[in-house]
CSV table of C-alpha atoms in Angstrom, one decimal:
chain,number,residue,atom,x,y,z
A,1,MET,CA,-19.8,-12.0,-20.1
A,2,LEU,CA,-19.3,-14.3,-17.7
A,3,VAL,CA,-19.9,-15.5,-13.7
A,4,CYS,CA,-18.2,-17.4,-11.9
A,5,ARG,CA,-19.6,-19.2,-8.7
A,6,ILE,CA,-17.3,-20.0,-5.8
A,7,HIS,CA,-18.9,-21.3,-3.0
A,8,ALA,CA,-17.2,-20.7,0.7
A,9,VAL,CA,-18.0,-20.2,4.0
A,10,LEU,CA,-17.7,-16.1,4.4
A,11,SER,CA,-20.2,-13.2,5.7
A,12,PHE,CA,-19.9,-9.6,4.5
A,13,ALA,CA,-21.5,-6.0,4.8
A,14,MET,CA,-20.8,-2.2,4.0
A,15,VAL,CA,-18.1,-3.2,1.7
A,16,SER,CA,-16.1,0.4,1.2
A,17,VAL,CA,-13.1,0.8,-1.5
A,18,LEU,CA,-10.1,1.4,-0.5
A,19,ILE,CA,-7.3,2.3,-3.8
A,20,MET,CA,-7.4,3.0,-7.3
A,21,GLN,CA,-5.6,1.2,-9.3
A,22,THR,CA,-2.0,1.4,-10.8
A,23,ALA,CA,-0.7,0.2,-13.6
A,24,GLN,CA,2.8,1.6,-13.1
A,25,ALA,CA,5.4,-0.8,-12.2
A,26,GLN,CA,7.0,-0.5,-8.8
A,27,ASP,CA,10.0,1.2,-7.5
A,28,PHE,CA,10.8,-1.5,-3.9
A,29,GLY,CA,11.4,-4.7,-3.6
A,30,GLY,CA,9.6,-7.4,-0.7
A,31,ARG,CA,10.6,-7.4,2.5
A,32,THR,CA,13.1,-8.2,3.8
A,33,ASP,CA,13.2,-9.0,8.0
A,34,ARG,CA,15.9,-6.7,10.2
A,35,GLY,CA,14.5,-8.9,13.1
A,36,VAL,CA,12.7,-8.9,16.0
A,37,ILE,CA,12.3,-5.1,18.3
A,38,SER,CA,14.7,-6.4,21.3
A,39,ASP,CA,13.4,-4.9,24.0
A,40,ALA,CA,9.2,-6.6,25.1
A,41,ALA,CA,8.7,-3.2,26.4
A,42,VAL,CA,7.4,-2.0,22.4
A,43,ASP,CA,4.7,-4.2,22.4
A,44,GLU,CA,2.6,-2.4,20.7
A,45,SER,CA,4.6,-0.4,17.8
A,46,SER,CA,2.3,2.5,16.1
A,47,GLY,CA,4.9,5.4,15.0
A,48,LEU,CA,7.7,5.4,13.4
A,49,CYS,CA,10.5,7.6,11.9
A,50,VAL,CA,14.0,7.7,10.9
A,51,SER,CA,17.3,9.8,12.9
A,52,HIS,CA,18.0,12.2,10.6
A,53,ARG,CA,21.4,12.8,13.4
A,54,ASN,CA,22.8,9.5,13.8
A,55,SER,CA,23.4,6.9,11.0
A,56,ARG,CA,21.5,3.3,11.0
A,57,VAL,CA,18.7,4.4,13.7
A,58,LEU,CA,15.6,4.7,14.1
A,59,TRP,CA,12.6,5.9,16.3
A,60,THR,CA,8.9,4.3,17.4
A,61,HIS,CA,7.1,4.5,20.3
A,62,ASN,CA,3.8,2.1,21.6
A,63,ASP,CA,0.2,3.1,21.1
A,64,SER,CA,-2.1,4.3,24.0
A,65,GLY,CA,-2.1,4.0,27.5
A,66,ASP,CA,1.8,3.5,28.1
A,67,LYS,CA,4.1,6.1,29.2
A,68,ALA,CA,5.2,9.7,27.5
A,69,ARG,CA,8.4,7.9,25.7
A,70,ILE,CA,10.0,6.9,22.4
A,71,PHE,CA,12.1,4.1,21.8
A,72,ALA,CA,15.5,4.2,19.6
A,73,MET,CA,16.6,1.3,17.7
A,74,ASN,CA,19.0,0.9,15.0
A,75,ASP,CA,18.3,-1.1,11.2
A,76,SER,CA,18.9,-4.5,13.4
A,77,ALA,CA,16.3,-3.8,15.4
A,78,ARG,CA,17.9,-4.0,18.7
A,79,VAL,CA,16.8,-1.4,20.8
A,80,LEU,CA,19.1,1.4,21.7
A,81,GLY,CA,17.6,3.8,24.2
A,82,ILE,CA,14.3,4.3,26.0
A,83,TYR,CA,13.5,8.2,26.2
A,84,TYR,CA,11.1,9.5,28.1
A,85,LEU,CA,9.1,13.0,27.5
A,86,ARG,CA,8.7,15.8,30.6
A,87,GLY,CA,5.9,18.1,29.5
A,88,ALA,CA,4.4,15.2,27.7
A,89,ALA,CA,0.9,12.7,27.9
A,90,ASN,CA,0.1,9.6,25.9
A,91,ARG,CA,-3.6,9.5,25.7
A,92,ASP,CA,-3.2,7.7,22.1
A,93,TRP,CA,-0.2,8.5,20.4
A,94,GLU,CA,-0.5,6.9,16.9
A,95,ASP,CA,2.2,8.3,15.0
A,96,MET,CA,5.9,9.7,14.6
A,97,CYS,CA,8.0,12.1,11.9
A,98,SER,CA,10.9,13.5,12.0
A,99,ALA,CA,13.0,16.3,10.0
A,100,ARG,CA,16.4,18.1,9.6
A,101,ILE,CA,15.2,21.9,10.3
A,102,HIS,CA,17.8,24.4,10.0
A,103,ASP,CA,20.3,22.1,11.0
A,104,THR,CA,18.7,20.7,13.8
A,105,ALA,CA,17.0,16.7,13.6
A,106,TRP,CA,14.1,17.1,15.1
A,107,ILE,CA,11.2,14.6,16.4
A,108,TYR,CA,7.0,14.7,16.4
A,109,VAL,CA,4.8,12.6,17.9
A,110,GLY,CA,1.3,13.0,17.3
A,111,GLU,CA,-0.8,12.6,20.8
A,112,ILE,CA,-3.8,12.3,17.3
A,113,GLY,CA,-5.3,9.0,18.0
A,114,ASP,CA,-8.7,9.1,19.0
A,115,ASN,CA,-11.8,6.1,18.1
A,116,ASN,CA,-14.8,7.4,18.9
A,117,ALA,CA,-14.1,11.1,17.9
A,118,ALA,CA,-14.7,12.1,21.6
A,119,TYR,CA,-11.8,15.0,22.1
A,120,GLU,CA,-11.8,18.2,20.4
A,121,THR,CA,-8.4,19.2,21.1
A,122,LYS,CA,-5.0,17.0,19.9
A,123,THR,CA,-1.6,17.8,20.4
A,124,ILE,CA,1.8,17.0,18.7
A,125,TYR,CA,4.7,17.0,20.8
A,126,CYS,CA,8.5,17.9,19.1
A,127,VAL,CA,11.5,17.4,20.4
A,128,ALA,CA,15.5,18.1,19.7
A,129,GLU,CA,17.1,14.7,18.7
A,130,PRO,CA,19.7,13.6,21.2
A,131,SER,CA,22.8,11.9,19.7
A,132,VAL,CA,22.2,8.4,19.8
A,133,SER,CA,25.0,5.3,18.8
A,134,ALA,CA,23.9,2.9,16.7
A,135,SER,CA,25.7,0.4,18.5
A,136,GLN,CA,25.5,1.4,22.0
A,137,GLY,CA,23.9,-0.2,25.0
A,138,GLU,CA,20.6,0.3,26.2
A,139,VAL,CA,19.8,3.2,28.1
A,140,SER,CA,17.2,5.4,29.6
A,141,ASP,CA,16.9,9.0,29.7
A,142,THR,CA,14.8,12.4,29.3
A,143,LEU,CA,14.3,14.6,27.0
A,144,SER,CA,12.3,17.9,27.3
A,145,VAL,CA,9.9,18.6,25.5
A,146,ALA,CA,10.7,22.0,23.2
A,147,ARG,CA,6.9,23.1,21.7
A,148,SER,CA,3.4,21.1,21.9
A,149,ILE,CA,0.8,22.1,19.0
A,150,SER,CA,-2.4,21.8,19.7
A,151,PHE,CA,-5.1,22.2,17.2
A,152,ALA,CA,-8.7,20.9,16.7
A,153,TYR,CA,-10.4,20.3,13.0
A,154,PRO,CA,-12.2,22.5,11.6
A,155,ASP,CA,-14.9,20.1,10.7
A,156,GLY,CA,-15.9,18.1,13.5
A,157,LYS,CA,-13.7,15.3,16.1
A,158,ARG,CA,-11.8,12.9,14.2
A,159,ASP,CA,-9.8,9.6,14.7
A,160,ALA,CA,-6.1,10.1,12.3
A,161,GLU,CA,-2.9,7.6,13.0
A,162,CYS,CA,-0.9,9.3,10.0
A,163,LEU,CA,1.2,12.6,10.7
A,164,MET,CA,4.1,13.5,7.7
A,165,ILE,CA,6.7,16.7,7.7
A,166,ASP,CA,7.1,18.0,4.6
A,167,ALA,CA,10.5,19.4,5.3
A,168,GLN,CA,10.4,21.3,2.4
A,169,THR,CA,8.0,24.1,4.0
A,170,GLU,CA,8.0,23.0,7.6
A,171,ASP,CA,4.2,22.1,6.9
A,172,LEU,CA,2.6,19.6,9.1
A,173,TYR,CA,0.2,16.9,7.4
A,174,VAL,CA,-2.3,14.9,9.6
A,175,ILE,CA,-4.5,12.1,7.2
A,176,SER,CA,-7.8,10.9,9.6
A,177,LYS,CA,-8.5,7.2,9.7
A,178,ARG,CA,-11.7,5.9,9.5
A,179,GLU,CA,-13.7,7.5,7.1
A,180,ASP,CA,-15.2,6.2,3.9
A,181,SER,CA,-12.9,9.1,1.7
A,182,VAL,CA,-10.0,9.8,4.7
A,183,HIS,CA,-9.3,13.8,5.3
A,184,VAL,CA,-6.6,15.6,4.9
A,185,TYR,CA,-5.3,18.4,7.1
A,186,ARG,CA,-2.4,20.7,6.7
A,187,LEU,CA,-1.0,22.8,10.1
A,188,PRO,CA,1.6,25.4,7.8
A,189,TYR,CA,4.3,26.4,9.2
A,190,PRO,CA,5.1,28.8,11.8
A,191,GLN,CA,2.8,26.3,14.1
A,192,ARG,CA,1.2,28.7,17.3
A,193,THR,CA,2.3,27.1,20.5
A,194,ASP,CA,0.8,29.7,22.6
A,195,SER,CA,-3.1,29.3,21.6
A,196,LEU,CA,-5.1,26.5,19.1
A,197,CYS,CA,-3.3,26.2,15.7
A,198,ALA,CA,-4.9,26.4,12.9
A,199,ILE,CA,-5.6,23.6,10.2
A,200,GLU,CA,-6.8,23.3,7.1
A,201,LEU,CA,-8.2,20.3,5.2
A,202,VAL,CA,-6.7,20.3,2.4
A,203,ALA,CA,-7.8,16.9,0.0
A,204,ILE,CA,-10.3,14.2,0.7
A,205,LEU,CA,-8.6,10.7,-0.9
A,206,PRO,CA,-10.9,7.5,-1.8
A,207,TYR,CA,-9.0,5.5,0.9
A,208,THR,CA,-9.6,4.4,4.3
A,209,PHE,CA,-8.6,3.2,7.2
A,210,ILE,CA,-5.4,5.1,6.9
A,211,THR,CA,-2.6,4.6,9.7
A,212,ALA,CA,0.9,5.7,8.6
A,213,GLY,CA,2.3,8.0,6.1
A,214,ASP,CA,5.8,9.5,5.0
A,215,ILE,CA,7.4,12.5,2.7
A,216,SER,CA,10.9,11.8,1.8
A,217,PRO,CA,13.3,13.8,3.4
A,218,ASP,CA,13.7,16.1,-0.3
A,219,GLY,CA,10.4,16.2,-0.5
A,220,SER,CA,9.6,14.6,-3.9
A,221,GLU,CA,8.4,11.4,-2.9
A,222,ILE,CA,5.0,9.6,-0.4
A,223,LEU,CA,4.1,7.2,1.1
A,224,ILE,CA,0.4,6.4,2.8
A,225,LYS,CA,-0.4,2.9,4.0
A,226,ASN,CA,-3.6,1.1,5.6
A,227,TYR,CA,-3.9,-1.9,7.1
A,228,THR,CA,-3.2,-3.7,3.8
A,229,THR,CA,-1.7,-1.5,1.4
A,230,VAL,CA,1.1,1.1,0.8
A,231,TYR,CA,0.6,3.8,-1.8
A,232,HIS,CA,3.3,4.9,-2.7
A,233,PHE,CA,3.2,9.3,-4.6
A,234,HIS,CA,5.5,10.9,-7.5
A,235,ARG,CA,5.5,14.3,-6.5
A,236,GLU,CA,6.1,16.6,-9.3
A,237,ALA,CA,8.9,19.6,-9.0
A,238,GLY,CA,6.6,22.8,-7.8
A,239,GLU,CA,3.0,20.6,-6.7
A,240,SER,CA,1.9,20.5,-3.5
A,241,ILE,CA,1.6,17.7,-1.1
A,242,ALA,CA,-2.2,17.8,-1.5
A,243,GLN,CA,-2.0,18.3,-5.4
A,244,CYS,CA,0.5,15.1,-5.2
A,245,LEU,CA,-1.9,12.9,-2.9
A,246,LEU,CA,-4.7,13.5,-5.6
A,247,ARG,CA,-2.6,12.0,-8.0
A,248,THR,CA,-2.9,7.6,-9.4
A,249,PRO,CA,-0.6,5.8,-6.5
A,250,ILE,CA,1.7,3.4,-7.1
A,251,GLN,CA,1.2,0.4,-5.0
A,252,GLU,CA,4.2,-0.4,-3.7
A,253,PRO,CA,4.8,-4.4,-2.2
A,254,TYR,CA,3.4,-4.6,1.6
A,255,GLU,CA,2.9,-7.7,3.7
A,256,MET,CA,0.4,-7.9,6.1
A,257,GLU,CA,1.4,-7.2,9.4
A,258,PRO,CA,-0.4,-7.8,13.0
A,259,GLN,CA,-1.9,-4.5,13.4
A,260,GLY,CA,0.8,-3.0,10.5
A,261,GLU,CA,0.5,0.6,11.5
A,262,ALA,CA,3.8,2.3,11.1
A,263,ILE,CA,6.2,3.8,7.9
A,264,ALA,CA,9.1,5.2,7.5
A,265,PHE,CA,11.4,5.9,3.7
A,266,ASP,CA,15.4,5.1,4.9
A,267,PRO,CA,16.7,8.3,4.8
A,268,ASP,CA,19.5,8.2,2.5
A,269,GLY,CA,16.0,7.0,-0.2
A,270,SER,CA,17.4,3.3,-0.8
A,271,GLY,CA,14.1,1.3,0.6
A,272,TYR,CA,11.4,2.4,3.9
A,273,TYR,CA,10.8,0.6,6.9
A,274,THR,CA,7.6,-1.0,8.7
A,275,THR,CA,6.3,-1.8,11.9
A,276,SER,CA,4.0,-2.8,13.8
A,277,GLU,CA,1.8,-3.9,16.9
A,278,ASN,CA,2.4,-7.9,18.8
A,279,SER,CA,-0.3,-10.0,17.8
A,280,ALA,CA,-3.1,-11.2,19.7
A,281,ALA,CA,-1.4,-14.6,19.4
A,282,LYS,CA,1.8,-13.0,21.3
A,283,ILE,CA,3.7,-12.9,17.8
A,284,PRO,CA,6.3,-10.4,18.6
A,285,ALA,CA,6.8,-6.7,16.5
A,286,HIS,CA,9.4,-7.1,13.8
A,287,LEU,CA,10.9,-4.6,11.9
A,288,TYR,CA,11.0,-4.7,8.2
A,289,PHE,CA,12.5,-2.7,5.0
A,290,TYR,CA,11.4,-2.7,1.4
A,291,PRO,CA,14.4,-2.2,-0.9
A,292,ARG,CA,14.0,0.2,-4.0
A,293,LEU,CA,15.2,-1.7,-6.6
A,294,ASN,CA,17.9,-0.7,-9.5
A,295,GLY,CA,16.9,1.5,-11.7
A,296,SER,CA,13.2,1.6,-10.4
A,297,SER,CA,10.7,4.0,-12.5
A,298,ALA,CA,7.0,4.3,-12.6
A,299,GLN,CA,7.0,2.3,-16.5
A,300,THR,CA,3.9,0.2,-17.2
A,301,THR,CA,4.2,-3.2,-17.0
A,302,LYS,CA,1.6,-4.8,-19.4
A,303,GLU,CA,-0.2,-7.5,-17.3
A,304,GLU,CA,-0.5,-4.5,-14.8
A,305,ALA,CA,-2.1,-2.6,-18.0
A,306,THR,CA,-4.5,-5.4,-18.6
A,307,LEU,CA,-5.9,-6.7,-15.0
A,308,SER,CA,-8.1,-4.7,-12.8
A,309,LEU,CA,-10.1,-5.4,-9.5
A,310,ASP,CA,-13.0,-3.2,-11.1
A,311,SER,CA,-15.4,-3.1,-8.4
A,312,LEU,CA,-16.7,-5.3,-5.4
A,313,ARG,CA,-20.5,-5.5,-4.5
A,314,VAL,CA,-22.8,-7.3,-1.5
A,315,ASP,CA,-25.9,-8.6,-2.1
A,316,GLN,CA,-27.5,-8.9,1.0
A,317,GLU,CA,-30.3,-10.9,0.3
A,318,ALA,CA,-28.6,-13.5,-0.9
A,319,ARG,CA,-25.4,-13.6,1.1
A,320,VAL,CA,-23.1,-12.9,-2.0
A,321,LEU,CA,-20.2,-11.2,-2.7
A,322,ASP,CA,-19.7,-9.8,-6.0
A,323,VAL,CA,-16.8,-9.3,-7.3
A,324,TYR,CA,-16.0,-7.7,-11.1
A,325,VAL,CA,-12.6,-8.7,-12.5
A,326,HIS,CA,-11.8,-6.7,-15.8
A,327,ALA,CA,-8.8,-8.3,-18.3
A,328,LYS,CA,-7.8,-7.0,-21.8
A,329,LEU,CA,-6.1,-10.6,-22.2
A,330,ALA,CA,-6.6,-13.8,-21.3
A,331,THR,CA,-4.3,-14.1,-17.9
A,332,GLU,CA,-5.1,-16.8,-14.4
A,333,LEU,CA,-5.6,-15.0,-11.4
A,334,THR,CA,-6.4,-16.3,-7.3
A,335,LEU,CA,-8.8,-14.6,-5.2
A,336,GLN,CA,-7.3,-14.3,-1.9
A,337,ILE,CA,-9.9,-13.2,1.7
A,338,VAL,CA,-7.2,-12.7,4.7
A,339,ASP,CA,-8.3,-10.7,8.4
A,340,MET,CA,-6.2,-7.9,9.8
A,341,ASN,CA,-3.4,-10.2,11.1
A,342,GLY,CA,-3.1,-11.5,7.3
A,343,ARG,CA,-4.2,-15.2,8.1
A,344,SER,CA,-5.9,-16.8,5.1
A,345,MET,CA,-9.6,-16.9,5.3
A,346,LEU,CA,-10.0,-18.5,1.4
A,347,SER,CA,-8.7,-18.5,-1.6
A,348,THR,CA,-10.0,-19.6,-4.9
A,349,PRO,CA,-8.5,-21.9,-7.4
A,350,HIS,CA,-5.7,-19.9,-9.4
A,351,MET,CA,-7.9,-20.4,-12.8
A,352,ALA,CA,-8.0,-19.0,-16.5
A,353,TYR,CA,-9.5,-16.0,-16.7
A,354,ASN,CA,-10.7,-15.1,-21.1
A,355,ASP,CA,-10.2,-11.0,-21.2
A,356,GLY,CA,-13.5,-9.1,-21.0
A,357,GLY,CA,-15.4,-8.5,-17.5
A,358,GLN,CA,-16.3,-11.2,-15.2
A,359,HIS,CA,-18.0,-11.8,-12.6
A,360,ILE,CA,-16.9,-13.3,-9.8
A,361,GLN,CA,-18.9,-14.4,-6.8
A,362,LEU,CA,-18.1,-15.7,-3.4
A,363,PRO,CA,-21.6,-16.9,-1.1
A,364,LEU,CA,-21.2,-15.1,2.5
A,365,ARG,CA,-21.5,-16.9,6.0
A,366,SER,CA,-20.2,-17.2,9.0
A,367,LEU,CA,-17.3,-14.7,9.1
A,368,ARG,CA,-17.2,-12.4,12.5
A,369,SER,CA,-17.7,-9.2,12.4
A,370,GLY,CA,-14.9,-6.5,11.4
A,371,SER,CA,-12.3,-5.7,8.6
A,372,TYR,CA,-11.2,-8.3,5.6
A,373,ALA,CA,-9.6,-7.9,2.9
A,374,LEU,CA,-9.7,-9.3,-0.9
A,375,ARG,CA,-6.5,-9.9,-2.7
A,376,LEU,CA,-5.9,-10.1,-6.3
A,377,LEU,CA,-2.7,-12.4,-7.1
A,378,ALA,CA,-1.1,-13.1,-10.6
A,379,ARG,CA,1.7,-12.7,-11.8
A,380,ASN,CA,4.0,-10.3,-11.1
A,381,VAL,CA,0.4,-8.4,-10.0
A,382,MET,CA,-1.4,-8.2,-6.4
A,383,GLN,CA,-4.1,-5.6,-6.2
A,384,THR,CA,-5.9,-5.8,-2.9
A,385,LYS,CA,-9.4,-3.8,-1.1
A,386,LEU,CA,-11.0,-3.8,2.4
A,387,PHE,CA,-14.2,-4.8,3.4
A,388,GLN,CA,-15.8,-3.8,6.3
A,389,PHE,CA,-18.8,-5.8,7.6
A,390,SER,CA,-20.9,-6.3,10.9
A,391,ARG,CA,-23.7,-9.2,11.4
């Protein structure tokens, strides 16, 4: 077993692993930039969904503290309208989803954020989608909330940033954010509106910091993401959402964005969109698109199947991060540490590694408290694990 020691200026503690590795080929290609979101009022894009009524239209909303409003934009990131929701309040909106149900296009907005786990009750607002043209000038209008769905978790107060709907069953799903292993909850249809709606814990997943998700219109695919990674699940016939999410996912392409918290399938299945909040460095929010690859399928690739980033361990006394990489064939790889804005904090040389298990040790020093990601980069492979630490 080979141990490589690489000197750097880092300091980590309390590591939690984000992902399970996958030996499946990616179904989507690299990102294309659809443009900067044109209205500066969209400064904390925290949720994203596509229109099921209007061609080439998407919807987004800001994070906590904004007015109770949603924004329509086209697929070139030009804002088409600001729509205020009568009967709603924005304490901490974190995600939105959409579906066509019984010939009506609906938008659901999740008042589900709770950074300090202080609120017993969370609410999802449901509005009928208005008619919007992808070429119209920016308008301002008011929509009435058709339904308010309130609930309390069965196992304590939680922060969440992921709201999804299965259009096939009309069930709503919420995934919590901050646990080392996040919780998946189901609000079964029909959801009550005259009292607290029943919500049930249906799965616990080995991921953390989940910030968004979406279910494809036909229910056959699911995307969930955190700040560093997009996970893609293929759903088998007769399989529940919970059963599907317990599968090993495909890790799809994703370039980190400043506080990237939103994702949505294109309604025709041709790809997925992401967007983010503006960064502290005043980098404006972009709309990005990741196209589906022609003829893509879940096929095993030789290098992905033989290379894995298996584990991370922090030695607090020695201030060393121990990374365990396993390769069945000789290969070349780089390890890179990035912050949540995608800035590189450390990058090892592109080095050859022999087959077998290998420990790579990184000395840990002056990094600020926060969340960071360790990336393994090799030909056609990028695997990621997220770290949290406090000094």
